[in-house]
PDB file of C-alpha atoms and ligand atoms in Angstrom:
ATOM      1  CA  UNK A   1      18.742  -8.864  32.250  1.00 32.00           C
ATOM      2  CA  UNK A   2      15.370  -7.879  33.838  1.00 34.00           C
ATOM      3  CA  UNK A   3      12.239  -8.706  32.215  1.00 36.00           C
ATOM      4  CA  UNK A   4      10.480  -5.458  32.544  1.00 36.00           C
ATOM      5  CA  UNK A   5       7.195  -4.992  34.574  1.00 37.00           C
ATOM      6  CA  UNK A   6       5.253  -8.057  34.461  1.00 38.00           C
ATOM      7  CA  UNK A   7       1.660  -7.551  33.699  1.00 38.00           C
ATOM      8  CA  UNK A   8       1.966  -4.014  32.865  1.00 38.00           C
ATOM      9  CA  UNK A   9       3.144  -4.558  29.333  1.00 43.00           C
ATOM     10  CA  UNK A  10       4.875  -6.946  27.409  1.00 45.00           C
ATOM     11  CA  UNK A  11       8.583  -6.480  27.127  1.00 46.00           C
ATOM     12  CA  UNK A  12      11.140  -8.787  25.109  1.00 49.00           C
ATOM     13  CA  UNK A  13      14.471  -9.707  25.954  1.00 49.00           C
ATOM     14  CA  UNK A  14      17.042 -12.159  24.435  1.00 43.00           C
ATOM     15  CA  UNK A  15      15.384 -15.391  23.591  1.00 47.00           C
ATOM     16  CA  UNK A  16      12.698 -15.235  26.402  1.00 69.00           C
ATOM     17  CA  UNK A  17      10.150 -16.464  24.625  1.00 81.00           C
ATOM     18  CA  UNK A  18       8.222 -19.954  25.151  1.00 81.00           C
ATOM     19  CA  UNK A  19       9.525 -21.364  22.013  1.00 84.00           C
ATOM     20  CA  UNK A  20      13.337 -21.045  20.904  1.00 85.00           C
ATOM     21  CA  UNK A  21      13.192 -18.553  17.830  1.00 89.00           C
ATOM     22  CA  UNK A  22      14.772 -19.773  14.718  1.00 91.00           C
ATOM     23  CA  UNK A  23      17.898 -17.550  14.010  1.00 90.00           C
ATOM     24  CA  UNK A  24      17.117 -14.545  11.793  1.00 89.00           C
ATOM     25  CA  UNK A  25      18.042 -15.309   8.237  1.00 90.00           C
ATOM     26  CA  UNK A  26      21.527 -13.580   7.485  1.00 86.00           C
ATOM     27  CA  UNK A  27      21.824 -10.812   4.925  1.00 85.00           C
ATOM     28  CA  UNK A  28      18.369  -9.804   4.996  1.00 88.00           C
ATOM     29  CA  UNK A  29      17.687  -6.241   3.847  1.00 90.00           C
ATOM     30  CA  UNK A  30      14.249  -4.797   5.226  1.00 92.00           C
ATOM     31  CA  UNK A  31      11.789  -3.615   2.461  1.00 94.00           C
ATOM     32  CA  UNK A  32      11.978   0.058   3.592  1.00 96.00           C
ATOM     33  CA  UNK A  33      15.577   0.143   4.120  1.00 94.00           C
ATOM     34  CA  UNK A  34      17.708   2.556   2.175  1.00 95.00           C
ATOM     35  CA  UNK A  35      20.766   1.383  -0.270  1.00 94.00           C
ATOM     36  CA  UNK A  36      23.862   3.322  -1.363  1.00 95.00           C
ATOM     37  CA  UNK A  37      22.785   4.058  -4.911  1.00 94.00           C
ATOM     38  CA  UNK A  38      19.487   5.648  -3.914  1.00 95.00           C
ATOM     39  CA  UNK A  39      19.724   9.139  -2.246  1.00 93.00           C
ATOM     40  CA  UNK A  40      18.079  12.423  -1.901  1.00 92.00           C
ATOM     41  CA  UNK A  41      18.004  14.568  -4.953  1.00 94.00           C
ATOM     42  CA  UNK A  42      18.570  18.307  -4.639  1.00 91.00           C
ATOM     43  CA  UNK A  43      16.162  20.234  -6.957  1.00 92.00           C
ATOM     44  CA  UNK A  44      15.343  23.989  -7.011  1.00 94.00           C
ATOM     45  CA  UNK A  45      12.400  24.804  -4.632  1.00 96.00           C
ATOM     46  CA  UNK A  46      10.199  27.622  -5.801  1.00 97.00           C
ATOM     47  CA  UNK A  47       6.963  29.309  -4.423  1.00 97.00           C
ATOM     48  CA  UNK A  48       3.695  27.392  -5.406  1.00 96.00           C
ATOM     49  CA  UNK A  49       1.500  29.155  -7.794  1.00 93.00           C
ATOM     50  CA  UNK A  50      -2.006  30.019  -6.405  1.00 93.00           C
ATOM     51  CA  UNK A  51      -1.435  28.539  -3.133  1.00 93.00           C
ATOM     52  CA  UNK A  52       0.705  29.383  -0.063  1.00 95.00           C
ATOM     53  CA  UNK A  53       3.687  26.972  -0.042  1.00 98.00           C
ATOM     54  CA  UNK A  54       6.932  25.535  -1.679  1.00 98.00           C
ATOM     55  CA  UNK A  55       6.711  23.511  -5.076  1.00 98.00           C
ATOM     56  CA  UNK A  56       9.337  22.381  -7.506  1.00 97.00           C
ATOM     57  CA  UNK A  57       9.987  24.347 -10.757  1.00 95.00           C
ATOM     58  CA  UNK A  58       9.495  21.161 -12.584  1.00 95.00           C
ATOM     59  CA  UNK A  59       6.794  19.617 -10.388  1.00 96.00           C
ATOM     60  CA  UNK A  60       4.715  16.709 -11.708  1.00 95.00           C
ATOM     61  CA  UNK A  61       1.688  14.966 -10.032  1.00 93.00           C
ATOM     62  CA  UNK A  62       4.124  12.342  -8.631  1.00 94.00           C
ATOM     63  CA  UNK A  63       5.696  14.954  -6.276  1.00 97.00           C
ATOM     64  CA  UNK A  64       2.595  15.501  -3.753  1.00 97.00           C
ATOM     65  CA  UNK A  65       0.608  12.715  -1.665  1.00 97.00           C
ATOM     66  CA  UNK A  66      -2.930  12.650  -1.751  1.00 95.00           C
ATOM     67  CA  UNK A  67      -3.108  15.220   0.909  1.00 97.00           C
ATOM     68  CA  UNK A  68      -1.411  17.619  -1.379  1.00 96.00           C
ATOM     69  CA  UNK A  69       2.029  17.658   0.564  1.00 98.00           C
ATOM     70  CA  UNK A  70       5.174  17.930  -1.387  1.00 98.00           C
ATOM     71  CA  UNK A  71       7.767  15.018  -1.122  1.00 98.00           C
ATOM     72  CA  UNK A  72      11.510  14.910  -1.184  1.00 97.00           C
ATOM     73  CA  UNK A  73      12.757  13.726  -4.351  1.00 97.00           C
ATOM     74  CA  UNK A  74      14.684  10.312  -3.892  1.00 93.00           C
ATOM     75  CA  UNK A  75      16.265   7.994  -6.430  1.00 91.00           C
ATOM     76  CA  UNK A  76      14.315   4.550  -6.779  1.00 89.00           C
ATOM     77  CA  UNK A  77      16.271   2.167  -8.295  1.00 89.00           C
ATOM     78  CA  UNK A  78      15.492  -1.654  -9.230  1.00 88.00           C
ATOM     79  CA  UNK A  79      17.039  -3.973  -6.712  1.00 85.00           C
ATOM     80  CA  UNK A  80      19.777  -5.054  -8.447  1.00 86.00           C
ATOM     81  CA  UNK A  81      21.196  -1.596  -9.019  1.00 90.00           C
ATOM     82  CA  UNK A  82      20.782  -0.243  -5.471  1.00 91.00           C
ATOM     83  CA  UNK A  83      24.247  -0.668  -4.550  1.00 91.00           C
ATOM     84  CA  UNK A  84      24.695  -2.012  -0.940  1.00 92.00           C
ATOM     85  CA  UNK A  85      22.021  -1.682   1.914  1.00 91.00           C
ATOM     86  CA  UNK A  86      22.268   1.475   4.226  1.00 92.00           C
ATOM     87  CA  UNK A  87      20.304   0.242   7.349  1.00 87.00           C
ATOM     88  CA  UNK A  88      20.118   3.433   8.957  1.00 88.00           C
ATOM     89  CA  UNK A  89      18.451   4.998   6.118  1.00 93.00           C
ATOM     90  CA  UNK A  90      14.763   4.551   5.180  1.00 96.00           C
ATOM     91  CA  UNK A  91      13.511   4.903   1.614  1.00 97.00           C
ATOM     92  CA  UNK A  92      10.786   7.597   1.563  1.00 97.00           C
ATOM     93  CA  UNK A  93       8.598   5.902  -1.252  1.00 96.00           C
ATOM     94  CA  UNK A  94       8.928   2.698   0.150  1.00 97.00           C
ATOM     95  CA  UNK A  95       8.222   3.814   3.839  1.00 98.00           C
ATOM     96  CA  UNK A  96       5.218   5.791   2.195  1.00 97.00           C
ATOM     97  CA  UNK A  97       4.016   2.647   0.284  1.00 97.00           C
ATOM     98  CA  UNK A  98       4.275   0.463   3.344  1.00 98.00           C
ATOM     99  CA  UNK A  99       2.306   2.802   5.372  1.00 98.00           C
ATOM    100  CA  UNK A 100      -0.378   3.459   2.625  1.00 97.00           C
ATOM    101  CA  UNK A 101      -0.949  -0.203   2.170  1.00 97.00           C
ATOM    102  CA  UNK A 102      -0.202  -1.632   5.535  1.00 98.00           C
ATOM    103  CA  UNK A 103       2.229  -3.726   4.208  1.00 98.00           C
ATOM    104  CA  UNK A 104       5.082  -5.402   6.332  1.00 97.00           C
ATOM    105  CA  UNK A 105       8.122  -3.036   6.618  1.00 96.00           C
ATOM    106  CA  UNK A 106      10.477  -6.109   6.524  1.00 94.00           C
ATOM    107  CA  UNK A 107       8.978  -8.532   3.775  1.00 95.00           C
ATOM    108  CA  UNK A 108       6.623  -6.128   1.967  1.00 95.00           C
ATOM    109  CA  UNK A 109       3.639  -8.674   2.493  1.00 95.00           C
ATOM    110  CA  UNK A 110       0.189  -7.190   2.195  1.00 96.00           C
ATOM    111  CA  UNK A 111      -1.846  -7.517   5.593  1.00 95.00           C
ATOM    112  CA  UNK A 112      -4.049 -10.630   5.647  1.00 92.00           C
ATOM    113  CA  UNK A 113      -6.933  -8.239   6.368  1.00 94.00           C
ATOM    114  CA  UNK A 114      -6.439  -4.796   5.195  1.00 93.00           C
ATOM    115  CA  UNK A 115      -8.873  -3.520   7.753  1.00 94.00           C
ATOM    116  CA  UNK A 116      -6.726  -4.524  10.408  1.00 93.00           C
ATOM    117  CA  UNK A 117      -5.806  -4.997  13.235  1.00 97.00           C
ATOM    118  CA  UNK A 118      -1.965  -4.391  12.383  1.00 98.00           C
ATOM    119  CA  UNK A 119       0.891  -5.253  14.391  1.00 98.00           C
ATOM    120  CA  UNK A 120       3.401  -2.509  15.206  1.00 97.00           C
ATOM    121  CA  UNK A 121       6.866  -2.994  17.030  1.00 95.00           C
ATOM    122  CA  UNK A 122       8.202   0.021  18.190  1.00 92.00           C
ATOM    123  CA  UNK A 123      11.357   0.812  20.446  1.00 86.00           C
ATOM    124  CA  UNK A 124      10.420   0.852  24.089  1.00 84.00           C
ATOM    125  CA  UNK A 125      10.553   4.343  25.219  1.00 82.00           C
ATOM    126  CA  UNK A 126       9.641   3.709  28.765  1.00 84.00           C
ATOM    127  CA  UNK A 127       5.912   2.532  28.408  1.00 87.00           C
ATOM    128  CA  UNK A 128       3.606   0.522  26.541  1.00 90.00           C
ATOM    129  CA  UNK A 129       2.246   1.860  22.970  1.00 94.00           C
ATOM    130  CA  UNK A 130      -0.541   4.426  23.437  1.00 95.00           C
ATOM    131  CA  UNK A 131      -3.821   5.019  22.160  1.00 97.00           C
ATOM    132  CA  UNK A 132      -3.138   7.953  19.677  1.00 97.00           C
ATOM    133  CA  UNK A 133       0.467   7.346  19.581  1.00 97.00           C
ATOM    134  CA  UNK A 134       2.100   8.753  16.271  1.00 97.00           C
ATOM    135  CA  UNK A 135       4.687   6.691  14.261  1.00 97.00           C
ATOM    136  CA  UNK A 136       6.656   6.633  10.928  1.00 97.00           C
ATOM    137  CA  UNK A 137       7.530   2.740  11.458  1.00 96.00           C
ATOM    138  CA  UNK A 138       5.099   0.646   9.366  1.00 98.00           C
ATOM    139  CA  UNK A 139       3.474  -2.458  10.754  1.00 98.00           C
ATOM    140  CA  UNK A 140       5.253  -5.912  10.696  1.00 97.00           C
ATOM    141  CA  UNK A 141       3.796  -9.354  10.097  1.00 97.00           C
ATOM    142  CA  UNK A 142       4.378 -11.669  12.976  1.00 96.00           C
ATOM    143  CA  UNK A 143       7.407 -13.875  11.312  1.00 96.00           C
ATOM    144  CA  UNK A 144       9.031 -10.348  10.695  1.00 96.00           C
ATOM    145  CA  UNK A 145       8.537  -9.156  14.187  1.00 95.00           C
ATOM    146  CA  UNK A 146      10.437 -12.248  15.293  1.00 93.00           C
ATOM    147  CA  UNK A 147      13.122 -11.421  12.763  1.00 92.00           C
ATOM    148  CA  UNK A 148      13.125  -7.679  13.708  1.00 90.00           C
ATOM    149  CA  UNK A 149      13.508  -8.461  17.278  1.00 88.00           C
ATOM    150  CA  UNK A 150      16.800 -10.553  16.650  1.00 85.00           C
ATOM    151  CA  UNK A 151      18.386  -8.176  14.172  1.00 80.00           C
ATOM    152  CA  UNK A 152      17.733  -4.836  15.989  1.00 74.00           C
ATOM    153  CA  UNK A 153      18.886  -6.277  19.224  1.00 69.00           C
ATOM    154  CA  UNK A 154      22.048  -7.143  17.727  1.00 61.00           C
ATOM    155  CA  UNK A 155      22.493  -4.108  15.989  1.00 58.00           C
ATOM    156  CA  UNK A 156      21.371  -1.521  18.709  1.00 62.00           C
ATOM    157  CA  UNK A 157      20.593  -3.517  21.801  1.00 67.00           C
ATOM    158  CA  UNK A 158      17.073  -2.224  21.651  1.00 71.00           C
ATOM    159  CA  UNK A 159      14.230  -3.248  23.479  1.00 81.00           C
ATOM    160  CA  UNK A 160      10.617  -3.275  22.051  1.00 87.00           C
ATOM    161  CA  UNK A 161       6.940  -2.984  22.843  1.00 91.00           C
ATOM    162  CA  UNK A 162       4.359  -4.223  20.606  1.00 94.00           C
ATOM    163  CA  UNK A 163       0.722  -3.512  19.830  1.00 97.00           C
ATOM    164  CA  UNK A 164      -2.078  -4.295  17.629  1.00 98.00           C
ATOM    165  CA  UNK A 165      -3.920  -1.249  16.112  1.00 98.00           C
ATOM    166  CA  UNK A 166      -7.231  -1.646  14.675  1.00 97.00           C
ATOM    167  CA  UNK A 167      -7.188   1.368  12.916  1.00 97.00           C
ATOM    168  CA  UNK A 168      -4.046   3.393  11.589  1.00 98.00           C
ATOM    169  CA  UNK A 169      -5.362   6.839   9.948  1.00 97.00           C
ATOM    170  CA  UNK A 170      -2.783   9.111   7.942  1.00 98.00           C
ATOM    171  CA  UNK A 171      -1.722  11.734  10.684  1.00 98.00           C
ATOM    172  CA  UNK A 172       0.885  13.654   8.590  1.00 98.00           C
ATOM    173  CA  UNK A 173       4.378  13.759   7.702  1.00 98.00           C
ATOM    174  CA  UNK A 174       7.846  14.129   8.848  1.00 98.00           C
ATOM    175  CA  UNK A 175      10.475  16.055   6.727  1.00 98.00           C
ATOM    176  CA  UNK A 176      12.466  19.423   6.322  1.00 97.00           C
ATOM    177  CA  UNK A 177      10.519  22.690   6.781  1.00 98.00           C
ATOM    178  CA  UNK A 178      11.201  25.659   4.382  1.00 98.00           C
ATOM    179  CA  UNK A 179      10.817  29.070   5.529  1.00 97.00           C
ATOM    180  CA  UNK A 180       7.791  30.882   4.032  1.00 97.00           C
ATOM    181  CA  UNK A 181       9.669  34.051   3.047  1.00 96.00           C
ATOM    182  CA  UNK A 182      13.094  32.785   2.014  1.00 97.00           C
ATOM    183  CA  UNK A 183      12.003  29.259   0.843  1.00 97.00           C
ATOM    184  CA  UNK A 184      15.351  27.835   2.140  1.00 96.00           C
ATOM    185  CA  UNK A 185      15.287  24.964   4.473  1.00 96.00           C
ATOM    186  CA  UNK A 186      14.991  25.807   8.183  1.00 97.00           C
ATOM    187  CA  UNK A 187      18.346  25.183  10.252  1.00 96.00           C
ATOM    188  CA  UNK A 188      17.540  22.573  12.807  1.00 96.00           C
ATOM    189  CA  UNK A 189      14.207  21.759  11.384  1.00 95.00           C
ATOM    190  CA  UNK A 190      15.355  18.897   8.984  1.00 93.00           C
ATOM    191  CA  UNK A 191      13.000  16.252  10.267  1.00 96.00           C
ATOM    192  CA  UNK A 192       9.921  17.705  11.770  1.00 97.00           C
ATOM    193  CA  UNK A 193       6.544  16.434  12.374  1.00 98.00           C
ATOM    194  CA  UNK A 194       3.733  18.195  10.385  1.00 98.00           C
ATOM    195  CA  UNK A 195       0.074  17.440  10.463  1.00 98.00           C
ATOM    196  CA  UNK A 196      -1.970  17.419   7.433  1.00 98.00           C
ATOM    197  CA  UNK A 197      -3.773  20.601   7.046  1.00 97.00           C
ATOM    198  CA  UNK A 198      -1.909  22.390   9.660  1.00 98.00           C
ATOM    199  CA  UNK A 199      -0.234  25.951   8.907  1.00 97.00           C
ATOM    200  CA  UNK A 200       3.259  24.290   8.203  1.00 98.00           C
ATOM    201  CA  UNK A 201       1.975  21.485   5.835  1.00 98.00           C
ATOM    202  CA  UNK A 202       2.518  23.686   2.667  1.00 98.00           C
ATOM    203  CA  UNK A 203       5.986  24.254   3.639  1.00 98.00           C
ATOM    204  CA  UNK A 204       7.253  20.982   4.332  1.00 98.00           C
ATOM    205  CA  UNK A 205       9.185  18.451   2.037  1.00 98.00           C
ATOM    206  CA  UNK A 206       7.879  14.905   3.381  1.00 98.00           C
ATOM    207  CA  UNK A 207      10.327  12.211   3.852  1.00 98.00           C
ATOM    208  CA  UNK A 208       7.971  10.018   5.972  1.00 98.00           C
ATOM    209  CA  UNK A 209       4.410   9.208   6.415  1.00 98.00           C
ATOM    210  CA  UNK A 210       3.387   9.507   9.949  1.00 98.00           C
ATOM    211  CA  UNK A 211       0.289   7.738  11.105  1.00 98.00           C
ATOM    212  CA  UNK A 212      -1.701   7.466  14.241  1.00 98.00           C
ATOM    213  CA  UNK A 213      -2.464   4.236  16.148  1.00 98.00           C
ATOM    214  CA  UNK A 214      -6.100   3.717  17.037  1.00 98.00           C
ATOM    215  CA  UNK A 215      -7.898   1.073  18.884  1.00 98.00           C
ATOM    216  CA  UNK A 216      -4.482  -0.245  20.488  1.00 98.00           C
ATOM    217  CA  UNK A 217      -4.127  -3.241  22.422  1.00 97.00           C
ATOM    218  CA  UNK A 218      -0.909  -4.771  23.522  1.00 95.00           C
ATOM    219  CA  UNK A 219       0.407  -7.531  21.662  1.00 95.00           C
ATOM    220  CA  UNK A 220       1.392 -10.548  23.394  1.00 93.00           C
ATOM    221  CA  UNK A 221       4.026 -11.711  20.830  1.00 93.00           C
ATOM    222  CA  UNK A 222       5.223 -14.986  23.074  1.00 91.00           C
ATOM    223  CA  UNK A 223       1.625 -16.134  22.286  1.00 93.00           C
ATOM    224  CA  UNK A 224       1.898 -15.070  18.795  1.00 94.00           C
ATOM    225  CA  UNK A 225       5.137 -16.674  18.202  1.00 94.00           C
ATOM    226  CA  UNK A 226       4.098 -20.123  20.347  1.00 94.00           C
ATOM    227  CA  UNK A 227       0.811 -20.114  17.769  1.00 95.00           C
ATOM    228  CA  UNK A 228       2.842 -20.320  14.754  1.00 94.00           C
ATOM    229  CA  UNK A 229       5.242 -22.562  16.102  1.00 94.00           C
ATOM    230  CA  UNK A 230       9.129 -23.175  15.328  1.00 93.00           C
ATOM    231  CA  UNK A 231       8.595 -25.224  12.264  1.00 94.00           C
ATOM    232  CA  UNK A 232       6.357 -22.557  10.655  1.00 95.00           C
ATOM    233  CA  UNK A 233       8.559 -19.806  11.705  1.00 96.00           C
ATOM    234  CA  UNK A 234      11.444 -21.499  10.096  1.00 95.00           C
ATOM    235  CA  UNK A 235       9.638 -21.860   6.917  1.00 95.00           C
ATOM    236  CA  UNK A 236       8.388 -18.386   6.866  1.00 95.00           C
ATOM    237  CA  UNK A 237      12.102 -17.119   7.707  1.00 95.00           C
ATOM    238  CA  UNK A 238      13.066 -19.010   4.501  1.00 93.00           C
ATOM    239  CA  UNK A 239      10.329 -17.281   2.455  1.00 93.00           C
ATOM    240  CA  UNK A 240      11.521 -13.976   3.773  1.00 93.00           C
ATOM    241  CA  UNK A 241      15.226 -14.376   3.370  1.00 91.00           C
ATOM    242  CA  UNK A 242      14.355 -15.358  -0.471  1.00 88.00           C
ATOM    243  CA  UNK A 243      12.462 -12.055  -0.563  1.00 81.00           C
ATOM    244  CA  UNK A 244      14.445  -9.779   0.843  1.00 75.00           C
ATOM    245  CA  UNK A 245      18.121 -11.213   0.160  1.00 69.00           C
ATOM    246  CA  UNK A 246      20.505  -8.822  -1.458  1.00 61.00           C
ATOM    247  CA  UNK A 247      20.050  -9.774  -5.407  1.00 55.00           C
TER     248      UNK A 247
HETATM  249 ZN1   ZN B   1       7.015  -9.605   7.153  1.00 59.73          ZN
END
């Protein structure tokens, strides 16, 4: 398999690192993953009083984020009562919490420095992570980057690009849009990107926080993994396996 374009941006292929990565722990479920017993709740939508936009008839302060955008309602359960993992799903509230605190999306570890930089590992869409790039994928810690690369490649055959972002301002949300007249979901607009403060912000039900990556520099994961070393990575993998294993 080719290694991408040397010197342009780092791309990662199977096991092509200076150190041999320890195998990813089996049975690992990322913090933001969805589970079978956690599902979207369908709640009647009404017109918001005093403002343009949608609301829940029995709305509480927990239904909106700090930007005043309405969020989907989703079952949130303690770990032992979540059923089985559904890897293709992302839990909206855990995703939002990870973004808000810049927690690792796999092991939920808080960042060593809340002011950054933060490591982002995104699917390779044909180029490096750009300044100002938007994403709904929360950061990862370095050991979890080593795990994610292995797991996602096994699952999807995916390739990645990685970058450090010094600042990660909230940009908006992703979620279903509702029609301003009928209040019904607009067909074909189930996961639209909506900027905070934009004209559509009152008409979306957020399912993900979307952030903007600023102060971006490409991450040399090979160097990061080598700096930790295989023994330390093994220790970290064991810690992460305990934290994230299905109870
Ligand atoms: Zn982690």
